[in-house]
XYZ file of C-alpha atoms in Angstrom:
717
model
C 0.000 0.000 0.000
C 1.496 3.280 -1.061
C 1.999 6.141 1.357
C -0.154 9.287 1.144
C 1.213 11.623 -1.510
C 0.274 15.157 -2.450
C 1.246 17.654 -5.069
C 0.241 21.032 -6.441
C 0.390 21.948 -10.116
C 0.518 25.339 -11.772
C -0.465 23.999 -15.188
C -3.503 26.182 -15.862
C -4.289 24.313 -19.082
C -5.035 21.199 -17.090
C -6.480 22.621 -13.902
C -8.289 25.673 -15.262
C -6.413 27.973 -12.921
C -7.448 25.949 -9.889
C -4.443 24.202 -8.333
C -4.983 20.965 -6.504
C -3.220 17.959 -5.117
C -2.714 14.284 -5.728
C -2.846 11.880 -2.845
C -3.051 8.169 -2.144
C -5.606 7.042 0.446
C -3.834 4.620 2.721
C -7.009 2.734 3.569
C -8.131 1.610 0.108
C -4.960 2.150 -1.936
C -6.879 4.981 -3.578
C -4.931 7.474 -5.630
C -6.045 10.952 -6.580
C -5.779 12.868 -9.802
C -7.446 15.901 -11.305
C -9.819 15.504 -14.207
C -9.564 18.616 -16.318
C -11.662 20.388 -18.894
C -10.455 17.918 -21.541
C -8.906 14.425 -21.375
C -6.323 14.080 -18.648
C -2.757 15.193 -19.287
C 0.261 13.391 -17.759
C 1.302 14.398 -14.247
C 4.638 16.044 -13.491
C 7.791 14.080 -14.170
C 8.425 13.278 -10.528
C 5.138 11.308 -10.278
C 4.807 7.656 -11.273
C 1.627 7.811 -13.361
C 1.135 4.063 -13.278
C 0.592 4.240 -9.532
C -2.272 6.670 -10.067
C -4.267 4.877 -12.735
C -5.419 1.625 -11.206
C -7.905 2.011 -8.392
C -9.271 5.489 -7.748
C -9.784 8.928 -9.245
C -10.342 11.800 -6.845
C -10.955 15.374 -7.829
C -10.888 17.676 -4.820
C -10.924 21.415 -4.158
C -11.219 22.439 -7.817
C -13.371 25.517 -7.535
C -13.088 26.447 -11.225
C -13.947 23.059 -12.653
C -17.045 23.462 -14.846
C -17.391 20.186 -16.718
C -16.012 16.701 -17.166
C -15.492 15.609 -20.742
C -16.503 12.375 -22.373
C -13.918 9.609 -22.332
C -12.067 10.456 -19.143
C -12.921 7.038 -17.688
C -12.427 5.010 -20.857
C -10.261 1.921 -20.476
C -9.998 2.149 -16.687
C -11.174 -1.410 -16.144
C -9.664 -1.632 -12.665
C -11.138 1.649 -11.416
C -12.903 1.103 -8.096
C -13.572 4.622 -6.782
C -14.487 7.966 -8.317
C -14.490 10.879 -5.880
C -15.297 14.462 -6.914
C -15.268 16.891 -4.025
C -15.530 20.671 -3.531
C -16.290 21.708 -7.115
C -18.910 24.461 -6.748
C -18.703 25.520 -10.414
C -19.570 22.025 -11.648
C -23.284 22.455 -12.447
C -23.890 19.450 -14.672
C -22.256 16.269 -15.867
C -22.942 15.232 -19.478
C -24.811 11.962 -19.910
C -21.963 10.540 -22.017
C -19.403 10.749 -19.199
C -20.751 7.615 -17.525
C -21.605 5.840 -20.747
C -18.678 3.560 -20.133
C -17.748 0.110 -18.903
C -16.224 0.121 -15.422
C -16.598 -3.481 -14.266
C -14.881 -3.007 -10.891
C -16.397 0.332 -9.914
C -17.731 0.155 -6.348
C -17.934 3.750 -5.131
C -19.078 6.891 -6.924
C -18.992 10.018 -4.794
C -19.810 13.472 -6.110
C -20.259 15.716 -3.082
C -20.154 19.415 -2.278
C -20.473 20.503 -5.874
C -22.873 22.755 -7.746
C -24.699 19.894 -9.491
C -28.303 20.829 -10.173
C -29.330 17.431 -11.535
C -28.291 13.896 -10.704
C -25.955 12.394 -13.311
C -27.470 9.777 -15.606
C -26.095 6.340 -14.756
C -28.343 4.180 -16.949
C -25.488 3.179 -19.280
C -22.845 2.700 -16.610
C -21.796 -0.922 -16.950
C -20.492 -2.678 -13.868
C -20.036 -6.362 -13.275
C -21.617 -6.340 -9.830
C -23.730 -4.247 -7.506
C -22.006 -0.995 -6.564
C -21.322 -0.361 -2.920
C -22.228 3.338 -2.817
C -23.468 6.177 -4.985
C -23.061 9.330 -2.909
C -24.513 12.624 -4.182
C -24.620 14.466 -0.849
C -24.460 18.228 -0.410
C -25.060 19.280 -4.002
C -27.740 21.541 -5.483
C -29.999 18.887 -6.997
C -33.542 20.252 -7.076
C -35.657 17.554 -8.671
C -35.591 13.884 -9.539
C -37.666 13.342 -12.649
C -39.599 10.328 -13.821
C -37.335 7.296 -14.375
C -34.289 9.513 -13.978
C -32.242 7.217 -11.768
C -31.490 3.658 -12.775
C -28.648 1.820 -11.095
C -27.683 -1.102 -8.874
C -26.180 -0.108 -5.544
C -26.282 -1.053 -1.917
C -26.547 2.594 -0.910
C -27.661 5.722 -2.681
C -27.263 8.957 -0.746
C -28.962 12.195 -1.774
C -28.657 13.930 1.573
C -28.647 17.702 2.068
C -29.371 18.738 -1.475
C -31.928 21.317 -2.596
C -34.533 18.723 -3.532
C -38.039 20.084 -3.878
C -39.805 17.219 -5.653
C -39.441 13.541 -6.455
C -41.698 12.549 -9.322
C -43.478 9.275 -9.984
C -41.323 6.247 -10.787
C -38.185 8.303 -10.185
C -36.134 5.164 -9.425
C -37.802 2.821 -11.908
C -35.718 -0.271 -12.625
C -33.157 0.480 -9.911
C -31.897 -2.023 -7.360
C -31.070 -0.058 -4.213
C -30.925 -1.470 -0.690
C -30.547 1.801 1.234
C -31.926 5.105 -0.044
C -31.351 8.303 1.925
C -32.939 11.681 1.176
C -32.147 13.160 4.569
C -31.744 16.900 5.095
C -33.662 18.124 2.039
C -35.636 20.731 3.935
C -37.416 21.942 0.796
C -38.606 18.468 -0.240
C -42.373 18.862 0.057
C -43.618 16.999 -3.018
C -43.087 13.269 -2.852
C -45.281 11.615 -5.441
C -47.337 8.691 -4.177
C -45.686 6.556 -6.879
C -42.183 7.940 -6.352
C -40.777 4.553 -5.302
C -42.763 2.362 -7.665
C -40.362 0.187 -9.680
C -37.603 0.417 -7.080
C -36.418 -3.104 -6.260
C -34.889 -4.644 -3.135
C -35.306 -1.506 -1.032
C -34.712 -2.324 2.627
C -33.997 1.037 4.253
C -35.186 4.530 3.510
C -34.386 7.787 5.285
C -36.650 10.806 4.802
C -35.576 12.638 7.948
C -35.377 16.439 8.047
C -37.627 16.940 5.041
C -40.916 18.752 4.489
C -42.964 15.843 3.177
C -46.625 15.925 4.148
C -47.490 12.403 3.047
C -45.560 9.167 2.962
C -45.918 7.036 -0.183
C -46.331 3.355 0.563
C -46.272 1.879 -2.929
C -42.780 0.567 -3.423
C -42.034 0.548 0.323
C -43.895 -2.638 1.189
C -40.710 -4.652 1.780
C -38.624 -2.182 3.780
C -37.077 -3.258 7.081
C -36.204 0.185 8.409
C -37.966 3.534 8.078
C -36.454 6.808 9.262
C -38.594 9.934 9.501
C -36.939 11.917 12.276
C -37.344 15.689 12.548
C -40.039 15.650 9.881
C -42.743 17.590 11.683
C -44.680 18.273 8.484
C -45.821 14.631 8.294
C -48.887 14.768 10.530
C -50.635 11.565 9.381
C -48.851 8.226 9.375
C -50.033 5.663 6.808
C -51.505 2.329 7.757
C -48.911 -0.025 9.169
C -50.424 -2.813 7.079
C -48.671 -1.241 4.086
C -45.310 -2.335 5.531
C -45.050 -6.099 5.417
C -41.538 -6.612 6.803
C -40.797 -3.515 8.850
C -38.664 -4.059 11.953
C -37.397 -0.577 12.890
C -39.161 2.776 12.651
C -37.459 5.979 13.803
C -40.092 8.686 13.595
C -40.737 12.273 14.664
C -43.842 11.936 16.798
C -44.286 9.266 19.481
C -47.954 9.051 18.488
C -46.990 7.539 15.144
C -45.422 4.671 17.081
C -48.845 4.054 18.605
C -49.964 2.858 15.167
C -47.762 -0.214 15.636
C -49.173 -0.861 19.100
C -52.811 -0.338 18.109
C -53.065 -1.133 14.387
C -56.778 -1.852 14.689
C -57.479 1.589 16.109
C -55.203 3.305 13.624
C -56.753 1.719 10.525
C -59.914 -0.231 11.420
C -60.765 -1.100 7.791
C -57.343 -2.568 6.991
C -57.278 -4.349 10.331
C -60.676 -5.884 9.623
C -59.534 -7.120 6.211
C -56.384 -8.528 7.769
C -58.325 -10.382 10.450
C -60.700 -11.870 7.892
C -57.792 -13.017 5.756
C -56.006 -14.582 8.726
C -59.169 -16.430 9.733
C -59.497 -17.750 6.202
C -55.901 -18.939 6.230
C -56.337 -20.625 9.599
C -59.449 -22.351 8.337
C -57.609 -23.467 5.230
C -54.735 -24.812 7.298
C -57.191 -26.576 9.584
C -58.975 -28.184 6.646
C -55.657 -29.477 5.331
C -54.628 -30.823 8.735
C -51.791 -28.343 9.216
C -50.905 -26.206 12.176
C -49.604 -22.671 12.321
C -46.013 -22.530 13.520
C -43.458 -19.784 14.038
C -40.251 -20.113 12.037
C -37.431 -17.719 11.144
C -37.190 -16.548 7.590
C -34.153 -17.726 5.656
C -32.702 -15.079 3.347
C -31.935 -15.934 -0.229
C -28.440 -15.791 -1.703
C -29.060 -12.261 -2.911
C -30.338 -11.183 0.505
C -27.352 -12.798 2.226
C -25.011 -10.898 -0.052
C -26.785 -7.615 0.580
C -26.778 -8.289 4.308
C -23.059 -8.965 4.198
C -22.414 -5.806 2.257
C -24.440 -3.792 4.754
C -22.591 -5.384 7.630
C -19.204 -4.570 6.157
C -20.138 -0.993 5.305
C -22.433 0.120 8.091
C -21.339 -1.967 11.043
C -22.481 -5.217 12.554
C -25.457 -3.605 14.231
C -26.914 -2.767 10.826
C -26.737 -6.241 9.348
C -29.843 -8.232 8.588
C -30.968 -10.707 11.183
C -33.554 -13.415 11.326
C -37.117 -12.142 11.119
C -39.666 -14.198 13.098
C -42.687 -15.017 10.980
C -45.866 -17.020 11.442
C -47.017 -19.352 8.727
C -48.568 -22.762 8.288
C -46.025 -25.467 8.830
C -46.080 -27.228 5.510
C -44.948 -26.735 1.940
C -42.732 -23.739 2.681
C -40.555 -22.289 -0.055
C -37.972 -19.713 1.017
C -36.979 -17.322 -1.795
C -38.155 -15.033 -0.264
C -40.376 -16.477 2.466
C -43.572 -17.922 1.009
C -46.083 -20.461 2.263
C -48.585 -22.393 0.245
C -50.762 -22.665 3.323
C -50.838 -19.386 5.122
C -48.577 -16.389 4.666
C -46.096 -14.149 6.397
C -47.886 -12.444 9.294
C -46.120 -9.435 10.742
C -46.465 -8.814 14.460
C -46.437 -5.030 14.432
C -46.293 -4.787 18.217
C -42.742 -6.139 18.070
C -41.540 -3.358 15.771
C -38.850 -1.235 17.388
C -40.295 2.256 17.136
C -38.918 5.481 18.588
C -39.657 7.899 20.165
C -41.739 5.747 22.469
C -45.055 7.012 23.854
C -45.165 7.967 27.531
C -47.487 9.692 29.975
C -46.926 13.065 28.296
C -47.400 11.517 24.854
C -49.994 8.803 25.437
C -51.560 6.509 22.879
C -55.067 5.940 24.218
C -56.116 8.726 26.590
C -54.828 12.234 27.058
C -55.424 12.054 30.817
C -54.409 8.438 31.172
C -57.278 7.294 33.397
C -60.667 8.092 34.838
C -59.315 9.277 38.202
C -57.180 11.965 36.579
C -59.956 12.763 34.112
C -62.435 13.319 36.953
C -59.969 15.478 38.864
C -59.432 17.716 35.838
C -63.154 18.232 35.289
C -63.653 18.982 38.996
C -60.862 21.547 39.171
C -61.867 23.123 35.845
C -65.535 23.579 36.747
C -64.690 24.800 40.261
C -62.217 27.330 38.879
C -64.644 28.615 36.269
C -67.604 28.879 38.666
C -65.652 30.391 41.553
C -63.783 33.002 39.561
C -66.819 33.988 37.488
C -68.734 34.538 40.745
C -65.919 36.721 42.104
C -65.710 38.797 38.919
C -69.474 39.233 38.773
C -69.753 40.542 42.328
C -66.608 42.669 42.334
C -67.566 44.183 38.989
C -70.723 45.602 40.538
C -69.219 46.602 43.901
C -67.604 49.858 44.856
C -64.072 50.166 43.519
C -61.172 49.793 45.916
C -57.576 48.669 45.748
C -58.151 45.253 47.378
C -61.235 44.692 45.210
C -59.285 45.620 42.071
C -56.500 43.201 42.960
C -58.979 40.440 43.744
C -60.558 40.936 40.324
C -57.139 40.632 38.669
C -56.493 37.400 40.536
C -59.880 36.036 39.528
C -59.250 36.917 35.875
C -55.921 35.050 35.915
C -57.437 32.010 37.595
C -60.332 32.065 35.143
C -57.810 31.639 32.311
C -56.409 28.606 34.120
C -59.912 27.191 34.313
C -60.336 27.701 30.569
C -57.042 25.883 29.972
C -58.218 22.897 31.984
C -61.554 22.953 30.172
C -59.773 22.774 26.804
C -57.734 19.778 27.972
C -60.796 18.058 29.385
C -62.758 18.616 26.172
C -59.935 17.253 23.995
C -59.636 14.253 26.281
C -63.383 13.599 26.089
C -63.434 13.619 22.291
C -60.459 11.259 21.960
C -60.992 8.660 24.691
C -59.273 5.430 23.734
C -57.806 6.807 20.497
C -55.932 9.955 21.407
C -52.972 9.153 19.156
C -55.162 9.415 16.052
C -55.723 13.129 16.719
C -52.679 13.924 18.862
C -50.452 15.488 16.208
C -53.249 17.663 14.838
C -54.128 18.764 18.377
C -50.622 19.524 19.596
C -49.533 21.355 16.467
C -52.852 23.117 15.973
C -54.320 26.347 17.248
C -56.151 24.648 20.121
C -53.034 23.456 21.917
C -51.211 26.722 21.238
C -54.128 28.679 22.737
C -54.211 26.351 25.740
C -50.480 26.820 26.269
C -50.737 30.591 26.115
C -53.641 30.522 28.584
C -51.855 28.365 31.139
C -48.547 30.252 31.128
C -50.315 33.620 31.177
C -52.635 32.501 33.977
C -49.862 30.981 36.047
C -47.526 33.952 35.851
C -50.237 36.575 36.346
C -51.739 34.648 39.260
C -48.381 34.349 41.020
C -47.659 38.023 40.381
C -51.075 39.141 41.647
C -50.916 36.976 44.770
C -47.576 38.552 45.600
C -48.954 42.068 45.101
C -52.056 41.304 47.226
C -49.935 39.891 50.018
C -47.551 42.845 49.983
C -50.482 45.288 49.995
C -52.072 43.527 52.996
C -48.748 43.413 54.792
C -48.268 47.143 54.338
C -51.849 47.917 55.366
C -51.682 45.899 58.581
C -48.113 46.718 59.535
C -48.607 50.454 59.022
C -52.280 50.662 59.970
C -51.775 53.946 61.869
C -50.818 55.722 58.611
C -54.235 55.920 57.018
C -53.087 58.451 54.440
C -50.283 56.251 53.143
C -52.303 53.553 51.430
C -51.755 52.106 47.968
C -53.752 54.199 45.512
C -55.926 52.639 42.830
C -53.942 54.330 40.058
C -50.671 52.982 41.433
C -52.181 49.514 41.736
C -53.315 49.708 38.106
C -49.776 50.589 36.983
C -48.315 47.689 38.969
C -50.803 45.251 37.469
C -50.158 46.611 33.968
C -46.515 45.636 34.445
C -47.642 42.209 35.623
C -49.818 41.767 32.548
C -46.926 42.713 30.279
C -44.660 40.199 31.989
C -47.254 37.410 31.807
C -48.042 38.096 28.133
C -44.345 38.077 27.190
C -43.700 34.779 28.943
C -46.785 33.244 27.314
C -45.887 34.398 23.804
C -42.229 33.338 23.811
C -42.963 29.641 23.032
C -44.908 30.791 19.968
C -41.723 32.519 18.785
C -39.514 29.452 19.067
C -38.395 29.591 22.705
C -39.357 26.132 23.981
C -42.621 24.810 22.519
C -46.222 24.132 23.451
C -46.333 21.178 21.025
C -43.923 18.965 22.946
C -46.484 17.328 25.236
C -50.173 16.524 25.251
C -50.687 18.986 28.135
C -49.512 21.881 25.953
C -46.980 23.003 28.551
C -43.630 24.516 27.465
C -41.469 21.613 28.614
C -39.071 21.446 25.665
C -35.469 22.302 26.568
C -33.387 21.463 23.502
C -31.288 24.625 23.601
C -29.715 26.840 26.249
C -32.352 29.487 25.536
C -35.121 26.969 26.218
C -33.513 25.968 29.506
C -33.071 29.608 30.521
C -36.749 30.256 29.771
C -37.930 27.328 31.905
C -35.512 28.265 34.671
C -36.868 31.820 34.730
C -40.437 30.534 35.118
C -39.492 28.305 38.025
C -37.294 30.915 39.677
C -40.070 33.507 39.541
C -42.431 31.120 41.347
C -39.822 30.328 44.008
C -39.086 33.994 44.678
C -42.787 34.830 44.792
C -43.449 32.070 47.312
C -40.591 33.280 49.500
C -41.955 36.843 49.396
C -45.499 35.706 50.242
C -44.285 33.544 53.123
C -42.187 36.388 54.538
C -45.121 38.816 54.398
C -47.447 36.338 56.115
C -44.902 35.770 58.862
C -44.508 39.502 59.397
C -48.277 40.053 59.477
C -48.722 37.375 62.099
C -46.080 39.003 64.298
C -47.962 42.303 64.032
C -51.444 40.998 64.836
C -50.652 38.487 67.569
C -50.963 41.177 70.327
C -50.090 40.468 73.920
C -51.637 36.991 73.991
C -54.372 37.794 76.584
C -58.028 36.689 76.457
C -60.059 37.362 73.351
C -57.087 38.890 71.598
C -55.167 35.623 71.966
C -58.076 33.641 70.569
C -58.353 36.078 67.689
C -54.642 35.785 66.992
C -54.876 32.008 67.017
C -57.616 32.194 64.374
C -55.505 34.525 62.284
C -52.522 32.210 62.606
C -54.533 29.193 61.446
C -55.911 31.001 58.437
C -52.527 32.396 57.497
C -51.141 28.861 57.729
C -53.901 27.687 55.376
C -52.985 30.304 52.793
C -49.286 29.510 53.024
C -49.980 25.778 52.793
C -52.099 26.077 49.647
C -49.459 28.232 47.990
C -46.739 25.805 49.020
C -48.729 22.773 47.799
C -49.203 24.381 44.381
C -45.830 26.004 43.798
C -43.196 24.057 45.707
C -43.538 20.619 44.041
C -43.532 22.098 40.552
C -40.544 24.304 41.299
C -38.544 21.596 43.088
C -39.011 18.792 40.594
C -38.732 21.197 37.682
C -35.375 22.472 38.878
C -34.043 18.952 39.426
C -35.193 17.941 35.947
C -33.467 20.952 34.391
C -30.324 20.008 36.297
C -30.419 16.617 34.583
C -31.429 14.674 37.720
C -35.194 14.054 37.551
C -36.420 12.618 40.853
C -39.843 11.360 39.726
C -40.944 9.419 36.694
C -43.065 10.750 33.853
C -46.478 9.390 35.008
C -46.097 10.983 38.457
C -44.925 14.194 36.853
C -48.110 14.286 34.801
C -50.271 13.834 37.910
C -48.301 16.608 39.602
C -48.813 19.012 36.711
C -52.503 18.233 36.230
C -53.591 18.081 39.892
C -51.299 20.486 41.763
C -50.218 23.008 39.146
C -53.740 24.462 38.577
C -55.024 23.903 42.129
C -54.677 27.562 43.052
C -57.161 28.455 40.315
C -60.033 26.969 42.329
C -58.542 27.569 45.808
C -57.849 31.306 45.417
C -61.439 32.511 44.905
C -62.539 30.501 47.955
C -59.728 31.586 50.251
C -59.489 35.198 49.172
C -63.099 36.113 48.408
C -65.990 33.643 48.618
C -65.569 32.928 52.354
C -65.090 36.565 53.362
C -67.724 38.656 55.108
C -67.179 41.504 52.671
C -67.911 39.297 49.651
C -71.164 38.088 51.244
C -72.160 41.675 51.876
C -71.467 42.720 48.247
C -73.301 39.655 46.939
C -76.408 40.372 49.055
C -76.413 44.008 48.025
C -76.203 42.958 44.386
C -79.093 40.536 44.801
C -81.179 43.135 46.635
C -81.048 45.342 43.554
C -83.019 42.628 41.774
C -85.492 42.107 44.630
C -83.738 39.133 46.206
C -82.556 38.779 49.838
C -83.626 42.345 50.602
C -83.978 41.825 54.366
C -80.569 40.250 54.787
C -78.982 42.923 52.600
C -80.536 45.650 54.779
C -78.346 44.539 57.680
C -75.268 45.549 55.723
C -76.511 48.956 54.601
C -75.509 52.193 56.279
C -72.157 51.676 57.912
C -71.873 53.274 61.377
C -69.952 56.488 61.870
C -66.672 56.423 63.777
C -67.140 56.409 67.562
C -64.773 57.161 70.414
C -64.998 54.469 73.060
C -63.382 54.023 76.465
C -62.750 50.729 78.212
C -63.016 52.512 81.536
C -60.831 54.618 83.817
C -57.204 54.039 83.107
C -57.952 51.631 80.289
C -57.247 54.031 77.436
C -59.269 55.123 74.433
C -59.772 53.604 71.016
C -61.402 54.735 67.818
C -63.676 52.127 66.284
C -64.336 52.583 62.570
C -66.543 50.213 60.555
C -65.356 50.166 56.942
C -67.778 47.903 55.136
C -67.223 49.489 51.760
C -63.531 48.654 51.554
C -62.022 45.292 50.631
C -61.037 43.838 52.882
C -60.462 44.657 56.185
C -64.109 44.930 57.233
C -63.496 45.954 60.810
C -60.421 47.929 61.824
C -59.817 48.898 65.451
C -57.007 51.208 66.458
C -56.094 51.198 70.135
C -54.315 54.047 71.924
C -53.229 52.972 75.379
C -50.930 54.112 78.143
C -48.076 54.446 78.132
C -48.170 56.645 75.006
C -45.048 55.055 73.476
C -46.719 51.661 73.326
C -48.909 51.027 70.266
C -50.568 47.811 69.173
C -52.612 47.071 66.088
C -55.166 44.285 66.167
C -57.693 42.884 63.722
C -61.013 41.933 65.286
C -62.099 38.633 63.764
C -65.791 38.129 63.042
C -67.318 34.684 63.464
C -66.934 32.597 60.345
C -64.874 35.261 58.511
C -61.916 34.028 56.517
C -58.430 35.354 57.054
C -58.517 36.279 53.403
C -60.678 39.255 54.388
C -57.519 40.903 55.591
C -54.757 39.237 53.656
């Protein structure tokens, strides 16, 4: 084997002003030589031309090469490899160039050139099947009808500019592996594109824009690759693929077709079942039994398997394919049975990506328990928040009431999100995978995703603002003229709306994606930007929870008083209700934040099914808990509701009790007990009853909230 050699020539007549080099590939004893604008001239005197004329011709880095003339390969009977590389000016190769006899040619590689059409190889005469025809990374735009005719183990047309493959494009060809990967503009693939193509075992259509997969001509394939081909929404019936063993697809739902072929194509499944029953009956009538035997490849198939194994690795070689057929009169070439026929068990096909709890086959929710929980939370959220908005919309405006309305609006969006999921689940029970791709890539899932992210972020933001406003009001109760104004509150909430809208819209612009899971949540983290986006969502929730917890703790310290008598009992009630608010916030936010952060760190602590339960049951729980804790159980809300009903002639007597708030009164507890001003403030949300105590000594001040029977702590907080 000769050593690698290289040279550069300044002979512009030969190289068209594009110098190059000659080298000998040490692996295959391949030698390199430039092929010029006319038949090849001798190399420089210091080269042994005989050493460069036996096995291989390589043309590399010739940027001015425009054509290859007829006859350059004449008489090269021992030529095994032709390699043309980095020739951007080479736009076409005349049909006569490969009208030649090259009996030992095994590899033809024309890559990284400007070719706009595949070279015609119909008249290329070889004594055996070629190992590879590689036309990667050119500018080929179209493969016309019956344009390609050759015999090769592999034909590669990856990363060209293909836009269309017409009917019968490979008519009469014998190709084992065909790859069209990376042709992003390939949208038209004729339904008869592969008709007439013989012995095809593997096909790769990954990273293309095909919208339908032809099945005629692909019946005998063993391996199908369709990765990163999001444009293919509908997968054809699996009964079109008689021998398929491996399927690498884009959507996990397409793999469900192999697990549930009857659900995917009921008509074809019914015909298949009828045929199998007929065959079993025929076998029974002839006294034969169905057995399972491995298929035995023919001589041709053994040779192709060996070639694949030597070229692509042992893991790619053909193996035995288990088949079911009647156990008599079997002829193997290929597998045939006079009684019965090859019966493919599609459930044994290796298909990826595999379905999981986030990408289920049968049910979006995965079970009736989860389905019932979603409906319960959705209806409770919708009813509770609509009731809050209805009453607060008719009540007197105040800062707490305005903030409560904002919280109810955010939680209402969460209820709508859950309703969309529940409706989609109801219409696809038992067959979700048949509509999954259309749902997740359609407007419905995108709208649901926007609603849930917007609702979640705005709800967390509003809860934080409400808690801070209550903390300030209670902590600095003596400063009645230093309250949060309605205009200031509106500006703060406008900023919150802007933040929530931005975070909800980002997945529509390519940051993460709502189409990744059946729940329409932005859980995709393929890039650093995606991970940063998810981390920001989780971090915001963690910081908000810390702020809310700190404010609640501070408020409790303020209202606990001196721990004597009724004040102590009142403080205990306040403490319990504050604990309830903190617990509900913690139950909703903490699990999502904790497990989300561990998953982003690459160490998920729970499996996918439990994660789904967590997201469906705990993530939206605040949407139905907030209106109850912050409004529906409060005395002020009952008052506003009764006043609203009294306007329509309902509950007039009960509403009369709430009308006409008393004027401020100065009250004494007795000699030496101090004075306090009692002010009933029924028209403000929410403390309803504020008592300021001024006691001796004058430098001691305490602020206490008088709790009414049955009134929720949310009236103050």
